[in-house]
Tab-separated table of C-alpha atoms and ligand atoms in Angstrom:
chain	number	residue	atom	x	y	z
A	1	MET	CA	68.146	102.189	65.989
A	2	SER	CA	67.884	98.772	66.455
A	3	PHE	CA	69.311	97.387	70.168
A	4	THR	CA	68.278	95.150	72.739
A	5	PHE	CA	68.957	95.424	76.625
A	6	ASN	CA	68.762	92.703	78.807
A	7	THR	CA	68.399	92.943	82.370
A	8	THR	CA	68.370	91.165	85.502
A	9	LYS	CA	64.449	90.561	86.127
A	10	SER	CA	64.004	91.520	89.622
A	11	ILE	CA	66.267	94.321	91.744
A	12	VAL	CA	65.944	95.123	95.152
A	13	ASN	CA	66.919	98.106	96.797
A	14	ALA	CA	66.544	97.847	100.190
A	15	PRO	CA	68.927	98.294	103.347
A	16	ASN	CA	68.516	95.199	105.353
A	17	SER	CA	66.621	93.032	102.270
A	18	SER	CA	69.553	90.482	102.960
A	19	LEU	CA	67.837	89.803	105.999
A	20	ASN	CA	65.155	88.735	104.738
A	21	LEU	CA	67.325	85.939	101.978
A	22	ALA	CA	65.226	82.718	102.807
A	23	GLN	CA	61.630	85.003	101.333
A	24	TYR	CA	63.596	85.616	98.740
A	25	CYS	CA	64.654	81.329	97.965
A	26	GLU	CA	61.528	80.077	98.378
A	27	ASN	CA	60.000	82.541	95.724
A	28	LEU	CA	62.544	81.035	93.410
A	29	ASN	CA	61.094	77.832	94.168
A	30	MET	CA	64.445	76.848	95.951
A	31	THR	CA	64.603	73.943	98.727
A	32	LYS	CA	68.035	73.492	98.974
A	33	VAL	CA	70.888	76.919	98.472
A	34	LEU	CA	74.571	77.162	98.472
A	35	LEU	CA	75.648	80.474	99.614
A	36	VAL	CA	78.659	81.086	98.233
A	37	THR	CA	81.767	83.232	99.312
A	38	ASP	CA	84.873	84.380	100.356
A	39	PRO	CA	86.932	84.057	103.468
A	40	GLY	CA	86.824	87.476	103.554
A	41	ILE	CA	83.500	87.908	103.907
A	42	VAL	CA	83.540	84.844	106.180
A	43	LYS	CA	85.858	86.453	108.960
A	44	LEU	CA	83.908	89.694	108.755
A	45	GLY	CA	80.880	87.543	109.706
A	46	LEU	CA	78.829	89.453	107.004
A	47	HIS	CA	77.157	86.136	106.235
A	48	LEU	CA	75.709	85.135	109.846
A	49	ASN	CA	72.137	87.052	109.872
A	50	MET	CA	71.784	84.958	106.529
A	51	LEU	CA	72.562	82.163	107.655
A	52	ALA	CA	70.237	82.486	110.752
A	53	ASN	CA	67.639	83.528	108.277
A	54	LEU	CA	67.950	80.564	106.345
A	55	GLU	CA	68.384	78.672	108.928
A	56	ALA	CA	64.899	79.594	110.969
A	57	SER	CA	62.955	78.778	107.132
A	58	SER	CA	62.251	75.104	106.176
A	59	LEU	CA	65.161	75.444	103.266
A	60	ASP	CA	67.975	73.430	103.489
A	61	TYR	CA	71.541	75.088	102.749
A	62	VAL	CA	74.918	74.517	102.683
A	63	LEU	CA	77.966	77.613	102.985
A	64	PHE	CA	80.681	77.001	100.087
A	65	SER	CA	83.046	80.005	101.104
A	66	GLU	CA	86.691	79.081	99.268
A	67	VAL	CA	85.942	81.701	96.472
A	68	GLU	CA	89.360	83.237	96.010
A	69	VAL	CA	90.142	87.253	94.201
A	70	ASP	CA	89.848	87.118	89.962
A	71	PRO	CA	89.354	83.251	90.683
A	72	PRO	CA	90.415	80.715	89.065
A	73	MET	CA	89.446	78.203	87.023
A	74	ALA	CA	90.431	75.148	89.480
A	75	VAL	CA	88.176	77.476	92.685
A	76	ILE	CA	85.358	77.270	89.882
A	77	GLU	CA	85.513	73.643	89.590
A	78	ASN	CA	85.949	73.049	93.272
A	79	ALA	CA	83.012	74.732	94.447
A	80	LEU	CA	81.090	72.708	91.376
A	81	ALA	CA	82.208	69.490	92.632
A	82	PHE	CA	80.726	71.102	95.638
A	83	ALA	CA	77.626	71.795	94.520
A	84	LYS	CA	76.968	67.983	92.521
A	85	GLN	CA	77.606	66.946	96.070
A	86	HIS	CA	75.434	68.706	98.153
A	87	GLN	CA	72.400	68.135	95.317
A	88	ILE	CA	71.524	71.578	95.914
A	89	ASP	CA	68.810	73.300	93.333
A	90	GLY	CA	69.328	77.366	93.861
A	91	VAL	CA	72.688	79.352	94.418
A	92	VAL	CA	73.360	82.804	96.049
A	93	GLY	CA	76.491	84.545	95.730
A	94	LEU	CA	77.312	87.174	98.630
A	95	GLY	CA	80.348	89.338	98.546
A	96	GLY	CA	82.370	90.909	95.823
A	97	GLY	CA	82.831	90.656	91.890
A	98	SER	CA	85.064	87.315	92.513
A	99	SER	CA	82.037	86.154	94.911
A	100	LEU	CA	79.405	86.349	92.157
A	101	ASP	CA	80.812	85.637	89.069
A	102	THR	CA	81.879	82.048	91.041
A	103	ALA	CA	78.053	81.533	92.217
A	104	LYS	CA	77.053	81.931	88.267
A	105	LEU	CA	78.737	79.685	87.281
A	106	ILE	CA	78.232	76.968	89.522
A	107	ALA	CA	74.426	78.197	88.687
A	108	ALA	CA	75.203	77.578	84.526
A	109	LEU	CA	76.461	74.506	85.016
A	110	THR	CA	76.067	72.176	88.399
A	111	GLN	CA	73.233	70.354	86.591
A	112	SER	CA	74.906	71.120	82.720
A	113	SER	CA	76.480	68.602	81.384
A	114	GLN	CA	79.084	71.345	79.755
A	115	THR	CA	82.723	71.978	81.386
A	116	LEU	CA	83.934	75.048	82.215
A	117	GLU	CA	85.986	74.285	79.563
A	118	GLN	CA	83.595	74.551	76.606
A	119	VAL	CA	81.516	77.777	78.190
A	120	PHE	CA	84.138	80.217	77.858
A	121	GLY	CA	83.685	82.732	74.604
A	122	VAL	CA	80.257	84.506	73.959
A	123	ASP	CA	77.274	81.989	74.015
A	124	LYS	CA	78.592	79.082	74.452
A	125	LEU	CA	76.163	78.179	77.506
A	126	LEU	CA	73.698	75.273	76.052
A	127	HIS	CA	71.297	74.738	79.221
A	128	SER	CA	69.358	76.670	82.174
A	129	ARG	CA	70.937	77.476	84.868
A	130	LEU	CA	69.509	76.637	89.090
A	131	PRO	CA	67.334	79.369	90.157
A	132	LEU	CA	70.492	82.583	90.946
A	133	ILE	CA	70.309	85.638	93.775
A	134	GLN	CA	73.088	87.896	93.883
A	135	ILE	CA	73.695	89.827	96.175
A	136	PRO	CA	76.554	92.580	96.392
A	137	THR	CA	79.183	93.631	99.390
A	138	THR	CA	81.205	95.958	96.651
A	139	ALA	CA	79.530	99.112	94.949
A	140	GLY	CA	82.129	98.290	91.912
A	141	THR	CA	81.562	95.118	89.461
A	142	GLY	CA	77.716	94.766	88.374
A	143	SER	CA	78.050	91.421	88.290
A	144	GLU	CA	74.357	91.257	89.876
A	145	VAL	CA	73.634	92.510	86.926
A	146	THR	CA	75.547	91.503	84.120
A	147	PRO	CA	75.609	87.791	81.484
A	148	ILE	CA	79.282	87.378	82.444
A	149	SER	CA	82.064	85.016	84.510
A	150	ILE	CA	85.848	86.428	84.786
A	151	VAL	CA	87.959	83.954	85.105
A	152	THR	CA	91.863	83.404	85.948
A	153	THR	CA	92.925	81.469	83.456
A	154	GLY	CA	96.486	79.560	82.940
A	155	GLU	CA	98.903	81.618	85.919
A	156	ALA	CA	97.556	84.804	84.422
A	157	MET	CA	94.816	85.151	81.966
A	158	LYS	CA	91.594	86.443	82.593
A	159	MET	CA	88.753	85.091	80.411
A	160	GLY	CA	84.985	85.864	79.975
A	161	ILE	CA	81.847	83.706	79.492
A	162	VAL	CA	79.387	85.474	78.458
A	163	SER	CA	75.374	84.576	78.373
A	164	SER	CA	72.223	85.172	79.003
A	165	VAL	CA	72.174	82.102	80.803
A	166	LEU	CA	74.164	83.608	83.547
A	167	LEU	CA	71.872	86.900	83.587
A	168	PRO	CA	70.581	86.167	87.895
A	169	ASP	CA	67.421	86.478	88.277
A	170	ILE	CA	67.208	89.141	91.725
A	171	ALA	CA	70.032	91.620	92.794
A	172	LEU	CA	69.823	92.328	96.588
A	173	LEU	CA	71.131	95.259	96.311
A	174	ASP	CA	71.414	95.704	100.313
A	175	ALA	CA	74.305	99.122	100.952
A	176	SER	CA	74.341	97.750	104.511
A	177	LEU	CA	76.825	95.303	103.689
A	178	THR	CA	79.168	97.528	102.824
A	179	VAL	CA	79.573	99.932	105.826
A	180	ASN	CA	82.356	98.057	106.526
A	181	LEU	CA	84.438	97.954	103.497
A	182	PRO	CA	87.661	100.001	103.839
A	183	PRO	CA	88.557	102.349	101.743
A	184	HIS	CA	91.023	101.631	99.451
A	185	ILE	CA	88.008	98.820	98.562
A	186	THR	CA	85.631	101.001	98.477
A	187	ALA	CA	87.646	103.429	96.233
A	188	ALA	CA	89.010	101.066	93.694
A	189	THR	CA	85.615	99.338	93.121
A	190	GLY	CA	84.163	102.583	93.210
A	191	ILE	CA	86.578	103.443	90.401
A	192	ASP	CA	85.621	100.664	88.039
A	193	ALA	CA	82.348	101.493	88.739
A	194	MET	CA	83.366	104.337	87.630
A	195	VAL	CA	84.590	103.477	84.295
A	196	HIS	CA	81.915	100.338	83.681
A	197	ALA	CA	79.649	103.873	82.948
A	198	ILE	CA	82.339	106.227	80.979
A	199	GLU	CA	82.913	102.551	79.087
A	200	ALA	CA	79.025	101.813	78.305
A	201	TYR	CA	78.303	105.526	77.192
A	202	THR	CA	81.592	105.567	74.387
A	203	SER	CA	81.176	102.171	73.856
A	204	ASN	CA	81.362	101.728	69.880
A	205	ILE	CA	78.655	99.071	68.762
A	206	LYS	CA	76.067	98.273	71.164
A	207	LYS	CA	75.600	102.015	72.849
A	208	ASN	CA	71.830	102.435	73.249
A	209	PRO	CA	69.608	104.959	75.050
A	210	TYR	CA	68.861	102.669	77.687
A	211	SER	CA	72.828	102.372	78.637
A	212	ASP	CA	72.745	105.801	77.737
A	213	MET	CA	70.368	106.806	79.936
A	214	LEU	CA	71.776	104.396	82.682
A	215	ALA	CA	75.773	105.303	82.411
A	216	ILE	CA	74.532	108.746	83.667
A	217	GLU	CA	72.576	108.723	86.347
A	218	ALA	CA	75.288	106.021	87.354
A	219	LEU	CA	77.796	108.247	86.726
A	220	LYS	CA	75.767	111.412	88.583
A	221	LEU	CA	75.101	109.154	91.705
A	222	MET	CA	78.594	107.901	92.425
A	223	SER	CA	80.554	110.892	90.970
A	224	LYS	CA	78.632	113.056	94.497
A	225	ASN	CA	79.187	109.735	96.601
A	226	ILE	CA	82.374	107.864	95.953
A	227	GLN	CA	84.759	110.877	98.142
A	228	GLN	CA	82.365	110.293	101.462
A	229	ALA	CA	81.777	106.825	100.572
A	230	VAL	CA	85.922	106.251	101.430
A	231	HIS	CA	85.914	109.112	103.424
A	232	GLN	CA	83.130	108.587	105.823
A	233	GLY	CA	82.714	104.537	105.004
A	234	SER	CA	79.503	104.279	107.690
A	235	ASP	CA	77.339	106.906	106.246
A	236	LEU	CA	74.664	104.536	104.741
A	237	GLN	CA	73.512	107.371	102.427
A	238	ALA	CA	76.340	107.581	100.927
A	239	ARG	CA	76.779	104.013	100.597
A	240	ALA	CA	73.582	103.252	99.177
A	241	ASN	CA	73.530	105.465	96.373
A	242	MET	CA	77.479	104.030	95.381
A	243	MET	CA	75.612	100.595	95.271
A	244	LEU	CA	72.554	101.730	93.335
A	245	GLY	CA	74.898	103.664	91.124
A	246	ALA	CA	77.264	100.653	90.966
A	247	THR	CA	74.636	98.538	89.789
A	248	MET	CA	73.050	100.946	87.514
A	249	ALA	CA	76.845	101.422	84.844
A	250	GLY	CA	76.196	97.076	85.546
A	251	GLN	CA	73.652	97.481	83.895
A	252	ALA	CA	74.588	99.998	81.431
A	253	PHE	CA	78.138	98.122	80.240
A	254	ALA	CA	75.920	94.821	79.951
A	255	ASN	CA	74.045	96.054	77.302
A	256	ALA	CA	76.842	98.952	75.731
A	257	PRO	CA	80.893	96.732	76.744
A	258	VAL	CA	83.208	98.506	78.026
A	259	ALA	CA	86.243	98.670	76.463
A	260	ALA	CA	89.939	99.240	75.858
A	261	VAL	CA	90.424	100.334	80.025
A	262	HIS	CA	89.592	96.870	80.979
A	263	ALA	CA	91.439	95.329	77.882
A	264	LEU	CA	94.434	97.220	79.169
A	265	ALA	CA	93.272	96.434	82.960
A	266	TYR	CA	93.245	92.741	82.478
A	267	PRO	CA	96.655	92.132	82.045
A	268	LEU	CA	97.730	93.902	85.350
A	269	GLY	CA	95.446	92.100	87.554
A	270	GLY	CA	96.314	88.811	85.826
A	271	HIS	CA	100.310	89.321	85.827
A	272	TYR	CA	100.317	91.095	88.999
A	273	HIS	CA	97.370	90.818	91.459
A	274	ILE	CA	96.638	94.279	91.067
A	275	PRO	CA	93.020	94.278	92.022
A	276	HIS	CA	90.336	95.342	89.271
A	277	GLY	CA	89.605	98.428	90.012
A	278	LEU	CA	92.102	99.509	91.159
A	279	SER	CA	94.225	98.375	87.642
A	280	ASN	CA	91.322	100.496	86.115
A	281	SER	CA	92.230	103.575	87.966
A	282	LEU	CA	95.964	102.976	86.816
A	283	VAL	CA	95.276	103.145	82.874
A	284	LEU	CA	92.026	105.375	83.003
A	285	PRO	CA	93.492	108.842	82.042
A	286	HIS	CA	95.663	107.574	79.831
A	287	VAL	CA	93.456	105.508	77.211
A	288	LEU	CA	90.922	108.381	77.612
A	289	LYS	CA	93.882	110.496	76.281
A	290	PHE	CA	94.238	108.253	73.880
A	291	ASN	CA	89.978	108.445	72.995
A	292	ALA	CA	89.954	111.780	73.016
A	293	PRO	CA	90.563	112.778	69.697
A	294	ALA	CA	86.944	109.937	68.959
A	295	ALA	CA	85.430	110.865	72.101
A	296	ALA	CA	86.017	114.126	72.899
A	297	PRO	CA	81.418	114.789	72.074
A	298	LEU	CA	80.781	112.395	74.352
A	299	TYR	CA	83.693	112.928	77.108
A	300	ALA	CA	82.164	116.850	76.427
A	301	GLN	CA	78.517	115.712	78.040
A	302	LEU	CA	79.543	113.289	80.690
A	303	ALA	CA	81.586	116.487	81.693
A	304	ASP	CA	78.349	119.008	81.393
A	305	ILE	CA	76.974	116.648	83.916
A	306	ILE	CA	79.130	115.647	85.959
A	307	ILE	CA	81.397	118.597	86.627
A	308	PRO	CA	78.387	121.686	85.469
A	309	ASN	CA	80.722	124.371	87.279
A	310	ILE	CA	83.372	124.111	85.643
A	311	ALA	CA	82.113	122.380	82.012
A	312	SER	CA	79.843	125.868	81.710
A	313	THR	CA	82.839	128.342	81.772
A	314	LEU	CA	84.981	126.154	78.407
A	315	THR	CA	83.407	126.174	74.950
A	316	THR	CA	84.854	123.467	72.964
A	317	ALA	CA	84.409	119.543	73.415
A	318	GLU	CA	88.042	119.418	73.385
A	319	GLU	CA	88.232	121.701	76.625
A	320	LYS	CA	85.681	119.742	78.098
A	321	THR	CA	87.523	116.032	77.516
A	322	ALA	CA	90.387	117.570	79.549
A	323	ALA	CA	88.184	118.972	81.800
A	324	PHE	CA	86.665	116.220	82.536
A	325	ILE	CA	89.931	113.669	82.376
A	326	GLN	CA	91.718	116.144	85.168
A	327	TYR	CA	88.698	115.582	87.256
A	328	LEU	CA	88.932	111.661	86.819
A	329	GLU	CA	93.085	112.008	87.700
A	330	ASP	CA	92.057	114.764	90.748
A	331	LEU	CA	89.741	112.166	92.082
A	332	ILE	CA	92.419	109.242	92.590
A	333	ILE	CA	94.330	111.320	94.060
A	334	ASN	CA	91.294	112.679	96.342
A	335	LEU	CA	90.676	108.574	96.851
A	336	ASN	CA	95.053	107.990	98.026
A	337	LEU	CA	94.641	105.041	95.102
A	338	PRO	CA	98.420	104.502	93.742
A	339	ASN	CA	98.620	106.357	90.488
A	340	ARG	CA	101.777	105.077	88.744
A	341	LEU	CA	102.502	101.485	87.518
A	342	ALA	CA	106.381	102.090	88.713
A	343	SER	CA	105.060	102.535	92.529
A	344	LEU	CA	103.136	98.531	92.191
A	345	ASP	CA	106.396	97.115	91.780
A	346	ILE	CA	105.831	96.549	87.757
A	347	PRO	CA	109.576	96.867	86.384
A	348	GLN	CA	109.312	98.732	82.768
A	349	SER	CA	111.197	96.006	80.959
A	350	ALA	CA	107.384	94.041	81.739
A	351	LEU	CA	105.446	96.753	79.715
A	352	THR	CA	106.131	94.766	76.092
A	353	MET	CA	104.889	91.763	77.653
A	354	LEU	CA	101.531	93.485	78.904
A	355	ALA	CA	101.447	95.287	75.926
A	356	LYS	CA	100.582	91.895	73.042
A	357	ASP	CA	97.798	89.789	76.343
A	358	ALA	CA	95.941	93.321	76.121
A	359	LEU	CA	95.743	93.063	72.397
A	360	LYS	CA	94.382	89.099	73.002
A	361	GLN	CA	91.341	91.234	74.908
A	362	GLU	CA	89.004	91.622	71.125
A	363	ARG	CA	86.689	91.202	72.817
A	364	LEU	CA	86.692	94.466	74.768
A	365	LEU	CA	88.313	96.386	71.727
A	366	VAL	CA	86.390	96.244	69.726
A	367	ASN	CA	83.561	98.354	71.624
A	368	ASN	CA	86.578	100.807	72.329
A	369	PRO	CA	85.659	104.304	70.491
A	370	ARG	CA	88.995	104.980	69.101
A	371	PRO	CA	91.116	101.518	67.499
A	372	MET	CA	93.915	100.869	69.248
A	373	ASN	CA	96.860	98.562	68.246
A	374	GLU	CA	99.589	97.150	69.722
A	375	ALA	CA	101.815	100.131	69.658
A	376	ASP	CA	98.819	102.763	70.918
A	377	ILE	CA	98.333	100.207	73.541
A	378	LEU	CA	102.289	100.528	74.898
A	379	ALA	CA	102.273	103.773	74.416
A	380	ILE	CA	99.436	104.199	76.877
A	381	TYR	CA	101.715	101.387	79.550
A	382	HIS	CA	103.856	103.950	78.991
A	383	ALA	CA	102.378	107.076	79.943
A	384	ALA	CA	100.614	105.272	82.933
A	385	PHE	CA	104.000	104.207	83.905
B	1	NAD	N1	80.468	89.275	86.385
B	1	NAD	C1	81.414	90.982	86.058
B	1	NAD	O1	80.731	92.150	84.945
B	1	NAD	C2	82.717	91.416	85.803
B	1	NAD	C3	83.094	93.080	86.019
B	1	NAD	C4	84.055	93.678	85.752
B	1	NAD	C5	85.126	92.441	87.262
B	1	NAD	N2	84.283	91.655	87.322
B	1	NAD	C6	85.801	90.540	87.926
B	1	NAD	O2	85.074	90.726	89.566
B	1	NAD	C7	86.368	90.344	90.879
B	1	NAD	C8	85.931	91.776	91.383
B	1	NAD	O3	85.121	92.226	92.075
B	1	NAD	P1	85.239	93.421	93.482
B	1	NAD	O4	86.028	94.001	92.860
B	1	NAD	O5	84.268	93.435	93.862
B	1	NAD	O6	86.000	92.391	94.111
B	1	NAD	P2	86.830	90.953	94.940
B	1	NAD	O7	85.237	89.787	95.062
B	1	NAD	O8	87.790	90.422	94.374
B	1	NAD	O9	86.956	90.814	96.668
B	1	NAD	C9	87.870	91.589	97.400
B	1	NAD	C10	88.319	91.473	98.543
B	1	NAD	O10	87.381	92.870	98.955
B	1	NAD	C11	86.631	91.671	99.952
B	1	NAD	N3	85.363	92.545	100.737
B	1	NAD	C12	84.693	92.166	99.371
B	1	NAD	N4	83.207	92.758	100.159
B	1	NAD	C13	83.898	93.396	101.815
B	1	NAD	C14	82.746	93.934	102.595
B	1	NAD	N5	81.475	94.519	102.574
B	1	NAD	N6	83.914	94.332	103.389
B	1	NAD	C15	85.311	93.807	103.429
B	1	NAD	N7	85.804	93.323	102.667
B	1	NAD	C16	84.551	92.714	101.960
B	1	NAD	C17	86.574	90.133	99.660
B	1	NAD	O11	86.288	89.435	101.227
B	1	NAD	C18	87.867	90.030	99.020
B	1	NAD	O12	89.152	90.376	99.884
B	1	NAD	C19	87.019	90.053	89.264
B	1	NAD	O13	88.268	88.815	89.484
B	1	NAD	C20	87.040	90.732	88.335
B	1	NAD	O14	87.275	90.215	87.012
B	1	NAD	C21	83.462	90.838	86.662
B	2	FE2	FE1	85.013	96.301	85.660
């Protein structure tokens, strides 16, 4: 079997590791650091210890804290102008996927002759980037170990920039930053990460032994800890297990890409500003039911790992697959996530438009274990309605 596996060079998994940020910056020869984050993080003061640590060092630093959720192009362009103006030579992303994705693009484009518009798609970045450290504050996207940035273009479309240039140098996994993450964000971002592992494990083209190993370990960790992290958010061990699981799932899907769950989720985020993890959660059981005829052997393997007590009483792959999907449906309810499109003020009349939009996510749909056409997508949205 031929495959390539790439990941972030250094992964530091230690509570409070962000308190030594300056040391990590110096190790990468940064002298003027741009810290990229969003107003929610600033309001919570999650960045303050890091700024104090930079202040006490010999490094210069500037802060850009205007990242918006599902970052639109204008936000990235503002951040780029800010970075150029301040002549920074290193970037630190702090936050959820929105801040980390923005940080990646700043690192890639600050010293480049290319504009943001020129780099959408796969392998379009022509130049090397500035040193880049990523500090996730959600256990979700895995952006700290993926070669991907997602940007909202125009009114409602989400587009990817995919390039090995975007793989960060260091991922600092400091779970203490997530203990105050509210239950609904913990739940949605946690389901996003579990979907990364599930879709990597069934990815049609690039699935490989490394991505499988990481997806399985990620699902073990997250299925055991997601309920505790949501309902007992101060449990640092549960938080740390979720963070490590989300990063492992990120490593898996960075190499065995996600598929139809994400393809159908993106239009919900684009048109209705439904958070990324929640939009995944809304379509997840229905996409898996559609995929079951093709993917049952793999879903059955995941059932054996995640719900061994139930799976051991079942014999066929179809039975185990049904139990796996039921487990996920029950989990979504247990985490208090809404599970109907109708409950989010999406009109039924919009489903046709959403299906047309989802079909445009060819980059993702090619990875689905079962081919999906526009009529299939529409039927899935109706099932999720
Ligand atoms: N690069 C990738 O590989 C990849 C993969 C999947 C999704 N994404 C993208 O990532 C984005 C979603 O990222 P996300 O789900 O991590 O959320 P996010 O970055 O959009 O943040 C959501 C909200 O959570 C808040 N928040 C973050 N950390 C917090 C904390 N510790 N405590 C309290 N509040 C906190 C933020 O302030 C924000 O208001 C989307 O744009 C999505 O398309 C990227
Ligand atoms: Fe995702």
